[in-house]
Amino acid sequence: MMTAKQQLRILFVLLLLPGAILAQESGDPEPETPVLVGPARLDLNIRAGDQNQRQTFTKPEAGANVTVDVAVTEGAMDRTGFDIVVTYDADQILFQAAEPVDLYEGAYLLPSLEPGRINIAGLLLDSDTDRASGSLAQITFIVLGDLPEASPISLNAALLGSALAIDSIGVGTETSIVRLGGDRPAIEQGNPDFNGDGSVGFTDFVIFAGGFGAAAGNQSYNPALDLDGSGNVGFSDFLIFAQAFGT
């Protein structure tokens, strides 16, 4: 039997979050200068938190599963629930599943589906979040056919709630959209200058760390990080990178 606290939290999701997300979507018009980077983000690297992967490294084939991570970089401490709206091209991909992760692992999910749009509310029944940043949920889609060009998936709105307070989490135009397929710069195999700035430094290390452990066939596998061409990003690649670091 549910406790009174759990029942109150269920009511919080069912009654308060849907109205808040509707108000956010239909509220003030977009500012003249859109915010490029916001704390609420989408990411194609399924490690916890935002790893800054906004595009697949290869074009997903028909029937392939693609998982999108929904993350926040701030504002998540001591929260009970979340509500997010994600849109996509229903002619190209199909929603398959949603799972609470990281900050909201074990949470109760309440998804609401329309063609090309999914609204997901999540609720922790027995605890609150213990960190300010991390992942909220992961959403899996299946590719329906050949993607003629990059197919976008967008985070339109994000809310985080604690007790009876609900806060909107900012969504940036560059960090809230991921793309499946599409053109990417040519890969120079074996070059540890991943960001192309002419030196191998901390930014390159962050990029390398985000893809470490991935293997060919995994959506997080970046062939540019596979410095030894072995089909996975592992310890030998790290040794090659470490030797070049600082040059």
PDB file of C-alpha atoms in Angstrom:
ATOM      1  CA  MET A   1       0.000   0.000   0.000  1.00  0.00           C
ATOM      2  CA  MET A   2       1.275   3.472  -0.876  1.00  0.00           C
ATOM      3  CA  THR A   3       2.143   5.856   1.928  1.00  0.00           C
ATOM      4  CA  ALA A   4       0.534   9.295   2.166  1.00  0.00           C
ATOM      5  CA  LYS A   5       3.805  10.835   0.954  1.00  0.00           C
ATOM      6  CA  GLN A   6       3.848   8.628  -2.137  1.00  0.00           C
ATOM      7  CA  GLN A   7       0.200   9.443  -2.885  1.00  0.00           C
ATOM      8  CA  LEU A   8       0.945  13.171  -2.607  1.00  0.00           C
ATOM      9  CA  ARG A   9       3.811  12.832  -5.036  1.00  0.00           C
ATOM     10  CA  ILE A  10       1.625  10.974  -7.530  1.00  0.00           C
ATOM     11  CA  LEU A  11      -0.914  13.807  -7.335  1.00  0.00           C
ATOM     12  CA  PHE A  12       1.941  16.250  -7.912  1.00  0.00           C
ATOM     13  CA  VAL A  13       2.711  14.609 -11.249  1.00  0.00           C
ATOM     14  CA  LEU A  14      -0.876  14.060 -12.346  1.00  0.00           C
ATOM     15  CA  LEU A  15      -2.238  17.490 -11.444  1.00  0.00           C
ATOM     16  CA  LEU A  16       0.521  20.084 -11.390  1.00  0.00           C
ATOM     17  CA  LEU A  17       3.207  19.177 -13.929  1.00  0.00           C
ATOM     18  CA  PRO A  18       0.965  18.906 -17.044  1.00  0.00           C
ATOM     19  CA  GLY A  19      -0.420  22.398 -16.475  1.00  0.00           C
ATOM     20  CA  ALA A  20       3.036  23.811 -15.880  1.00  0.00           C
ATOM     21  CA  ILE A  21       4.481  22.314 -19.055  1.00  0.00           C
ATOM     22  CA  LEU A  22       1.523  23.635 -21.074  1.00  0.00           C
ATOM     23  CA  ALA A  23       2.046  27.105 -19.649  1.00  0.00           C
ATOM     24  CA  GLN A  24       5.730  26.962 -20.553  1.00  0.00           C
ATOM     25  CA  GLU A  25       5.071  25.880 -24.144  1.00  0.00           C
ATOM     26  CA  SER A  26       2.338  28.478 -24.742  1.00  0.00           C
ATOM     27  CA  GLY A  27       3.849  31.292 -22.689  1.00  0.00           C
ATOM     28  CA  ASP A  28       5.975  34.233 -23.768  1.00  0.00           C
ATOM     29  CA  PRO A  29       7.210  34.208 -27.380  1.00  0.00           C
ATOM     30  CA  GLU A  30      10.797  33.288 -28.192  1.00  0.00           C
ATOM     31  CA  PRO A  31      13.288  36.092 -27.430  1.00  0.00           C
ATOM     32  CA  GLU A  32      14.717  37.972 -30.399  1.00  0.00           C
ATOM     33  CA  THR A  33      18.143  36.495 -29.648  1.00  0.00           C
ATOM     34  CA  PRO A  34      17.671  32.786 -28.827  1.00  0.00           C
ATOM     35  CA  VAL A  35      19.770  31.275 -26.061  1.00  0.00           C
ATOM     36  CA  LEU A  36      22.322  28.938 -27.665  1.00  0.00           C
ATOM     37  CA  VAL A  37      23.342  26.944 -24.582  1.00  0.00           C
ATOM     38  CA  GLY A  38      20.922  26.010 -21.806  1.00  0.00           C
ATOM     39  CA  PRO A  39      21.150  23.691 -18.794  1.00  0.00           C
ATOM     40  CA  ALA A  40      18.501  21.280 -20.162  1.00  0.00           C
ATOM     41  CA  ARG A  41      20.068  19.218 -22.956  1.00  0.00           C
ATOM     42  CA  LEU A  42      19.862  16.232 -25.280  1.00  0.00           C
ATOM     43  CA  ASP A  43      22.872  14.000 -25.848  1.00  0.00           C
ATOM     44  CA  LEU A  44      23.549  10.883 -27.942  1.00  0.00           C
ATOM     45  CA  ASN A  45      26.208   9.540 -25.577  1.00  0.00           C
ATOM     46  CA  ILE A  46      24.336   7.423 -23.052  1.00  0.00           C
ATOM     47  CA  ARG A  47      26.772   7.931 -20.195  1.00  0.00           C
ATOM     48  CA  ALA A  48      25.269   9.869 -17.291  1.00  0.00           C
ATOM     49  CA  GLY A  49      25.290  13.623 -17.837  1.00  0.00           C
ATOM     50  CA  ASP A  50      25.871  15.678 -20.946  1.00  0.00           C
ATOM     51  CA  GLN A  51      28.779  14.408 -23.074  1.00  0.00           C
ATOM     52  CA  ASN A  52      28.133  16.948 -25.875  1.00  0.00           C
ATOM     53  CA  GLN A  53      27.399  14.406 -28.613  1.00  0.00           C
ATOM     54  CA  ARG A  54      24.727  16.137 -30.711  1.00  0.00           C
ATOM     55  CA  GLN A  55      24.964  13.993 -33.847  1.00  0.00           C
ATOM     56  CA  THR A  56      25.405  10.308 -34.634  1.00  0.00           C
ATOM     57  CA  PHE A  57      28.841   9.454 -35.997  1.00  0.00           C
ATOM     58  CA  THR A  58      27.289   7.332 -38.754  1.00  0.00           C
ATOM     59  CA  LYS A  59      23.855   7.267 -40.383  1.00  0.00           C
ATOM     60  CA  PRO A  60      21.597   4.800 -38.513  1.00  0.00           C
ATOM     61  CA  GLU A  61      20.148   2.096 -40.748  1.00  0.00           C
ATOM     62  CA  ALA A  62      16.468   1.200 -40.997  1.00  0.00           C
ATOM     63  CA  GLY A  63      15.449  -0.836 -37.960  1.00  0.00           C
ATOM     64  CA  ALA A  64      18.286   0.490 -35.791  1.00  0.00           C
ATOM     65  CA  ASN A  65      17.624   1.669 -32.256  1.00  0.00           C
ATOM     66  CA  VAL A  66      18.879   5.102 -31.209  1.00  0.00           C
ATOM     67  CA  THR A  67      18.861   6.203 -27.567  1.00  0.00           C
ATOM     68  CA  VAL A  68      18.770   9.865 -26.559  1.00  0.00           C
ATOM     69  CA  ASP A  69      19.898  11.001 -23.117  1.00  0.00           C
ATOM     70  CA  VAL A  70      18.012  13.878 -21.451  1.00  0.00           C
ATOM     71  CA  ALA A  71      20.340  15.707 -19.067  1.00  0.00           C
ATOM     72  CA  VAL A  72      20.635  18.883 -17.019  1.00  0.00           C
ATOM     73  CA  THR A  73      23.836  20.677 -16.036  1.00  0.00           C
ATOM     74  CA  GLU A  74      22.368  22.572 -13.060  1.00  0.00           C
ATOM     75  CA  GLY A  75      19.253  23.001 -10.937  1.00  0.00           C
ATOM     76  CA  ALA A  76      18.503  19.347 -10.161  1.00  0.00           C
ATOM     77  CA  MET A  77      19.427  19.181  -6.468  1.00  0.00           C
ATOM     78  CA  ASP A  78      16.682  18.055  -4.018  1.00  0.00           C
ATOM     79  CA  ARG A  79      14.068  17.534  -6.726  1.00  0.00           C
ATOM     80  CA  THR A  80      11.104  15.189  -6.678  1.00  0.00           C
ATOM     81  CA  GLY A  81       9.845  15.171 -10.265  1.00  0.00           C
ATOM     82  CA  PHE A  82      10.509  16.288 -13.817  1.00  0.00           C
ATOM     83  CA  ASP A  83       8.467  16.945 -16.931  1.00  0.00           C
ATOM     84  CA  ILE A  84       9.936  17.108 -20.442  1.00  0.00           C
ATOM     85  CA  VAL A  85       8.614  17.520 -23.974  1.00  0.00           C
ATOM     86  CA  VAL A  86      10.557  16.014 -26.892  1.00  0.00           C
ATOM     87  CA  THR A  87       9.591  16.351 -30.559  1.00  0.00           C
ATOM     88  CA  TYR A  88      10.770  14.401 -33.608  1.00  0.00           C
ATOM     89  CA  ASP A  89       9.849  13.506 -37.196  1.00  0.00           C
ATOM     90  CA  ALA A  90       7.300  10.697 -36.851  1.00  0.00           C
ATOM     91  CA  ASP A  91       7.746   9.807 -40.531  1.00  0.00           C
ATOM     92  CA  GLN A  92      11.399   8.912 -39.934  1.00  0.00           C
ATOM     93  CA  ILE A  93      11.618   7.530 -36.394  1.00  0.00           C
ATOM     94  CA  LEU A  94       9.228   5.868 -33.943  1.00  0.00           C
ATOM     95  CA  PHE A  95       9.181   6.164 -30.160  1.00  0.00           C
ATOM     96  CA  GLN A  96       9.976   2.806 -28.579  1.00  0.00           C
ATOM     97  CA  ALA A  97      10.656   3.229 -24.857  1.00  0.00           C
ATOM     98  CA  ALA A  98      11.600   5.628 -22.070  1.00  0.00           C
ATOM     99  CA  GLU A  99      13.594   4.791 -18.955  1.00  0.00           C
ATOM    100  CA  PRO A 100      14.447   6.851 -15.854  1.00  0.00           C
ATOM    101  CA  VAL A 101      18.200   6.964 -15.224  1.00  0.00           C
ATOM    102  CA  ASP A 102      20.906   8.457 -13.038  1.00  0.00           C
ATOM    103  CA  LEU A 103      19.280  11.259 -10.982  1.00  0.00           C
ATOM    104  CA  TYR A 104      15.845   9.658 -11.371  1.00  0.00           C
ATOM    105  CA  GLU A 105      16.790   5.983 -11.467  1.00  0.00           C
ATOM    106  CA  GLY A 106      13.807   3.944 -10.266  1.00  0.00           C
ATOM    107  CA  ALA A 107      11.367   6.822 -10.761  1.00  0.00           C
ATOM    108  CA  TYR A 108       7.747   6.343 -11.804  1.00  0.00           C
ATOM    109  CA  LEU A 109       7.270   7.497 -15.416  1.00  0.00           C
ATOM    110  CA  LEU A 110       4.092   8.802 -16.991  1.00  0.00           C
ATOM    111  CA  PRO A 111       4.540   9.190 -20.787  1.00  0.00           C
ATOM    112  CA  SER A 112       1.988  10.859 -23.046  1.00  0.00           C
ATOM    113  CA  LEU A 113       2.313  10.298 -26.801  1.00  0.00           C
ATOM    114  CA  GLU A 114       1.171  12.206 -29.868  1.00  0.00           C
ATOM    115  CA  PRO A 115       2.531  11.810 -33.418  1.00  0.00           C
ATOM    116  CA  GLY A 116       5.978  13.409 -33.383  1.00  0.00           C
ATOM    117  CA  ARG A 117       5.738  14.496 -29.733  1.00  0.00           C
ATOM    118  CA  ILE A 118       6.293  12.813 -26.383  1.00  0.00           C
ATOM    119  CA  ASN A 119       5.642  14.342 -22.971  1.00  0.00           C
ATOM    120  CA  ILE A 120       7.258  12.428 -20.095  1.00  0.00           C
ATOM    121  CA  ALA A 121       6.686  13.137 -16.415  1.00  0.00           C
ATOM    122  CA  GLY A 122       8.871  11.383 -13.861  1.00  0.00           C
ATOM    123  CA  LEU A 123       8.505  11.072 -10.096  1.00  0.00           C
ATOM    124  CA  LEU A 124      10.675   9.726  -7.289  1.00  0.00           C
ATOM    125  CA  LEU A 125       8.310   8.119  -4.777  1.00  0.00           C
ATOM    126  CA  ASP A 126      10.634   7.690  -1.798  1.00  0.00           C
ATOM    127  CA  SER A 127      13.516  10.123  -2.192  1.00  0.00           C
ATOM    128  CA  ASP A 128      14.773  13.340  -3.764  1.00  0.00           C
ATOM    129  CA  THR A 129      17.619  13.868  -6.199  1.00  0.00           C
ATOM    130  CA  ASP A 130      21.060  14.137  -4.605  1.00  0.00           C
ATOM    131  CA  ARG A 131      22.993  16.138  -7.220  1.00  0.00           C
ATOM    132  CA  ALA A 132      22.559  19.337  -9.197  1.00  0.00           C
ATOM    133  CA  SER A 133      23.473  17.821 -12.571  1.00  0.00           C
ATOM    134  CA  GLY A 134      23.081  14.531 -14.384  1.00  0.00           C
ATOM    135  CA  SER A 135      20.646  12.594 -16.552  1.00  0.00           C
ATOM    136  CA  LEU A 136      16.876  12.457 -16.104  1.00  0.00           C
ATOM    137  CA  ALA A 137      15.788   9.821 -18.599  1.00  0.00           C
ATOM    138  CA  GLN A 138      16.778   8.030 -21.780  1.00  0.00           C
ATOM    139  CA  ILE A 139      14.406   7.744 -24.726  1.00  0.00           C
ATOM    140  CA  THR A 140      14.825   5.059 -27.384  1.00  0.00           C
ATOM    141  CA  PHE A 141      13.589   5.424 -30.955  1.00  0.00           C
ATOM    142  CA  ILE A 142      13.623   3.009 -33.886  1.00  0.00           C
ATOM    143  CA  VAL A 143      14.607   4.229 -37.366  1.00  0.00           C
ATOM    144  CA  LEU A 144      11.781   3.516 -39.813  1.00  0.00           C
ATOM    145  CA  GLY A 145      13.668   3.745 -43.101  1.00  0.00           C
ATOM    146  CA  ASP A 146      16.527   5.380 -44.950  1.00  0.00           C
ATOM    147  CA  LEU A 147      17.217   8.855 -43.557  1.00  0.00           C
ATOM    148  CA  PRO A 148      17.610  11.191 -46.554  1.00  0.00           C
ATOM    149  CA  GLU A 149      19.229  13.870 -44.375  1.00  0.00           C
ATOM    150  CA  ALA A 150      19.907  14.637 -40.723  1.00  0.00           C
ATOM    151  CA  SER A 151      16.770  13.877 -38.704  1.00  0.00           C
ATOM    152  CA  PRO A 152      16.449  16.160 -35.649  1.00  0.00           C
ATOM    153  CA  ILE A 153      15.142  15.284 -32.189  1.00  0.00           C
ATOM    154  CA  SER A 154      14.434  18.348 -30.043  1.00  0.00           C
ATOM    155  CA  LEU A 155      13.907  19.057 -26.357  1.00  0.00           C
ATOM    156  CA  ASN A 156      11.171  21.702 -26.338  1.00  0.00           C
ATOM    157  CA  ALA A 157      10.566  22.177 -22.617  1.00  0.00           C
ATOM    158  CA  ALA A 158      11.885  20.947 -19.273  1.00  0.00           C
ATOM    159  CA  LEU A 159      10.600  21.372 -15.727  1.00  0.00           C
ATOM    160  CA  LEU A 160      11.956  20.206 -12.386  1.00  0.00           C
ATOM    161  CA  GLY A 161       9.782  20.063  -9.275  1.00  0.00           C
ATOM    162  CA  SER A 162      10.349  19.910  -5.524  1.00  0.00           C
ATOM    163  CA  ALA A 163       7.463  19.634  -3.033  1.00  0.00           C
ATOM    164  CA  LEU A 164       4.880  21.986  -4.591  1.00  0.00           C
ATOM    165  CA  ALA A 165       7.377  24.230  -6.388  1.00  0.00           C
ATOM    166  CA  ILE A 166       8.021  23.855 -10.118  1.00  0.00           C
ATOM    167  CA  ASP A 167      10.893  25.526 -11.979  1.00  0.00           C
ATOM    168  CA  SER A 168      11.467  25.858 -15.702  1.00  0.00           C
ATOM    169  CA  ILE A 169      14.924  24.730 -16.850  1.00  0.00           C
ATOM    170  CA  GLY A 170      16.380  26.685 -19.743  1.00  0.00           C
ATOM    171  CA  VAL A 171      16.616  25.037 -23.164  1.00  0.00           C
ATOM    172  CA  GLY A 172      19.279  26.263 -25.603  1.00  0.00           C
ATOM    173  CA  THR A 173      18.956  26.057 -29.374  1.00  0.00           C
ATOM    174  CA  GLU A 174      22.365  24.372 -29.822  1.00  0.00           C
ATOM    175  CA  THR A 175      22.326  22.004 -26.853  1.00  0.00           C
ATOM    176  CA  SER A 176      18.704  20.824 -27.012  1.00  0.00           C
ATOM    177  CA  ILE A 177      18.773  19.273 -30.504  1.00  0.00           C
ATOM    178  CA  VAL A 178      20.450  16.053 -31.622  1.00  0.00           C
ATOM    179  CA  ARG A 179      20.605  14.819 -35.201  1.00  0.00           C
ATOM    180  CA  LEU A 180      20.554  11.320 -36.619  1.00  0.00           C
ATOM    181  CA  GLY A 181      22.699  10.972 -39.723  1.00  0.00           C
ATOM    182  CA  GLY A 182      23.719  13.903 -41.895  1.00  0.00           C
ATOM    183  CA  ASP A 183      27.112  15.082 -43.105  1.00  0.00           C
ATOM    184  CA  ARG A 184      30.087  15.151 -40.735  1.00  0.00           C
ATOM    185  CA  PRO A 185      33.648  16.422 -41.261  1.00  0.00           C
ATOM    186  CA  ALA A 186      36.044  13.893 -42.744  1.00  0.00           C
ATOM    187  CA  ILE A 187      37.860  11.820 -40.112  1.00  0.00           C
ATOM    188  CA  GLU A 188      41.659  11.916 -39.991  1.00  0.00           C
ATOM    189  CA  GLN A 189      42.489   8.545 -38.431  1.00  0.00           C
ATOM    190  CA  GLY A 190      45.217   8.639 -35.785  1.00  0.00           C
ATOM    191  CA  ASN A 191      45.166  12.407 -35.182  1.00  0.00           C
ATOM    192  CA  PRO A 192      44.599  13.171 -31.467  1.00  0.00           C
ATOM    193  CA  ASP A 193      43.811  16.846 -32.180  1.00  0.00           C
ATOM    194  CA  PHE A 194      40.098  16.065 -32.104  1.00  0.00           C
ATOM    195  CA  ASN A 195      38.826  19.662 -32.120  1.00  0.00           C
ATOM    196  CA  GLY A 196      41.210  20.748 -34.877  1.00  0.00           C
ATOM    197  CA  ASP A 197      42.709  23.742 -33.062  1.00  0.00           C
ATOM    198  CA  GLY A 198      46.301  22.777 -33.873  1.00  0.00           C
ATOM    199  CA  SER A 199      47.237  21.425 -30.449  1.00  0.00           C
ATOM    200  CA  VAL A 200      46.409  18.449 -28.228  1.00  0.00           C
ATOM    201  CA  GLY A 201      45.063  19.841 -24.976  1.00  0.00           C
ATOM    202  CA  PHE A 202      42.378  19.630 -22.328  1.00  0.00           C
ATOM    203  CA  THR A 203      39.451  20.018 -24.744  1.00  0.00           C
ATOM    204  CA  ASP A 204      40.736  17.048 -26.720  1.00  0.00           C
ATOM    205  CA  PHE A 205      40.991  15.082 -23.464  1.00  0.00           C
ATOM    206  CA  VAL A 206      37.347  15.850 -22.641  1.00  0.00           C
ATOM    207  CA  ILE A 207      36.306  14.655 -26.112  1.00  0.00           C
ATOM    208  CA  PHE A 208      38.389  11.493 -25.730  1.00  0.00           C
ATOM    209  CA  ALA A 209      37.023  10.751 -22.254  1.00  0.00           C
ATOM    210  CA  GLY A 210      33.450  11.080 -23.534  1.00  0.00           C
ATOM    211  CA  GLY A 211      33.999   8.299 -26.069  1.00  0.00           C
ATOM    212  CA  PHE A 212      36.307   6.045 -24.069  1.00  0.00           C
ATOM    213  CA  GLY A 213      35.122   2.438 -23.900  1.00  0.00           C
ATOM    214  CA  ALA A 214      32.874   2.608 -26.970  1.00  0.00           C
ATOM    215  CA  ALA A 215      33.194   0.031 -29.747  1.00  0.00           C
ATOM    216  CA  ALA A 216      32.205  -0.070 -33.414  1.00  0.00           C
ATOM    217  CA  GLY A 217      28.457  -0.591 -33.704  1.00  0.00           C
ATOM    218  CA  ASN A 218      27.754   1.453 -30.567  1.00  0.00           C
ATOM    219  CA  GLN A 219      26.096   4.816 -31.182  1.00  0.00           C
ATOM    220  CA  SER A 220      28.705   6.492 -28.927  1.00  0.00           C
ATOM    221  CA  TYR A 221      31.623   5.076 -30.964  1.00  0.00           C
ATOM    222  CA  ASN A 222      33.562   7.912 -32.572  1.00  0.00           C
ATOM    223  CA  PRO A 223      36.051   6.493 -35.092  1.00  0.00           C
ATOM    224  CA  ALA A 224      38.199   9.619 -34.742  1.00  0.00           C
ATOM    225  CA  LEU A 225      39.002   8.538 -31.165  1.00  0.00           C
ATOM    226  CA  ASP A 226      40.009   5.031 -32.271  1.00  0.00           C
ATOM    227  CA  LEU A 227      43.626   6.075 -32.729  1.00  0.00           C
ATOM    228  CA  ASP A 228      44.937   2.550 -33.301  1.00  0.00           C
ATOM    229  CA  GLY A 229      42.101   1.552 -35.667  1.00  0.00           C
ATOM    230  CA  SER A 230      41.184  -1.503 -33.593  1.00  0.00           C
ATOM    231  CA  GLY A 231      37.420  -0.965 -33.666  1.00  0.00           C
ATOM    232  CA  ASN A 232      37.167   0.190 -30.061  1.00  0.00           C
ATOM    233  CA  VAL A 233      38.373   3.134 -27.995  1.00  0.00           C
ATOM    234  CA  GLY A 234      40.481   1.555 -25.281  1.00  0.00           C
ATOM    235  CA  PHE A 235      43.694   1.665 -23.294  1.00  0.00           C
ATOM    236  CA  SER A 236      46.035   1.552 -26.277  1.00  0.00           C
ATOM    237  CA  ASP A 237      44.258   4.601 -27.723  1.00  0.00           C
ATOM    238  CA  PHE A 238      44.725   6.347 -24.382  1.00  0.00           C
ATOM    239  CA  LEU A 239      48.469   5.649 -24.497  1.00  0.00           C
ATOM    240  CA  ILE A 240      48.682   7.136 -27.998  1.00  0.00           C
ATOM    241  CA  PHE A 241      46.710  10.170 -26.860  1.00  0.00           C
ATOM    242  CA  ALA A 242      48.781  10.612 -23.686  1.00  0.00           C
ATOM    243  CA  GLN A 243      51.993  10.610 -25.704  1.00  0.00           C
ATOM    244  CA  ALA A 244      50.682  13.456 -27.873  1.00  0.00           C
ATOM    245  CA  PHE A 245      49.095  15.460 -25.042  1.00  0.00           C
ATOM    246  CA  GLY A 246      50.571  18.948 -24.731  1.00  0.00           C
ATOM    247  CA  THR A 247      52.008  19.072 -28.242  1.00  0.00           C
TER     248      THR A 247
END
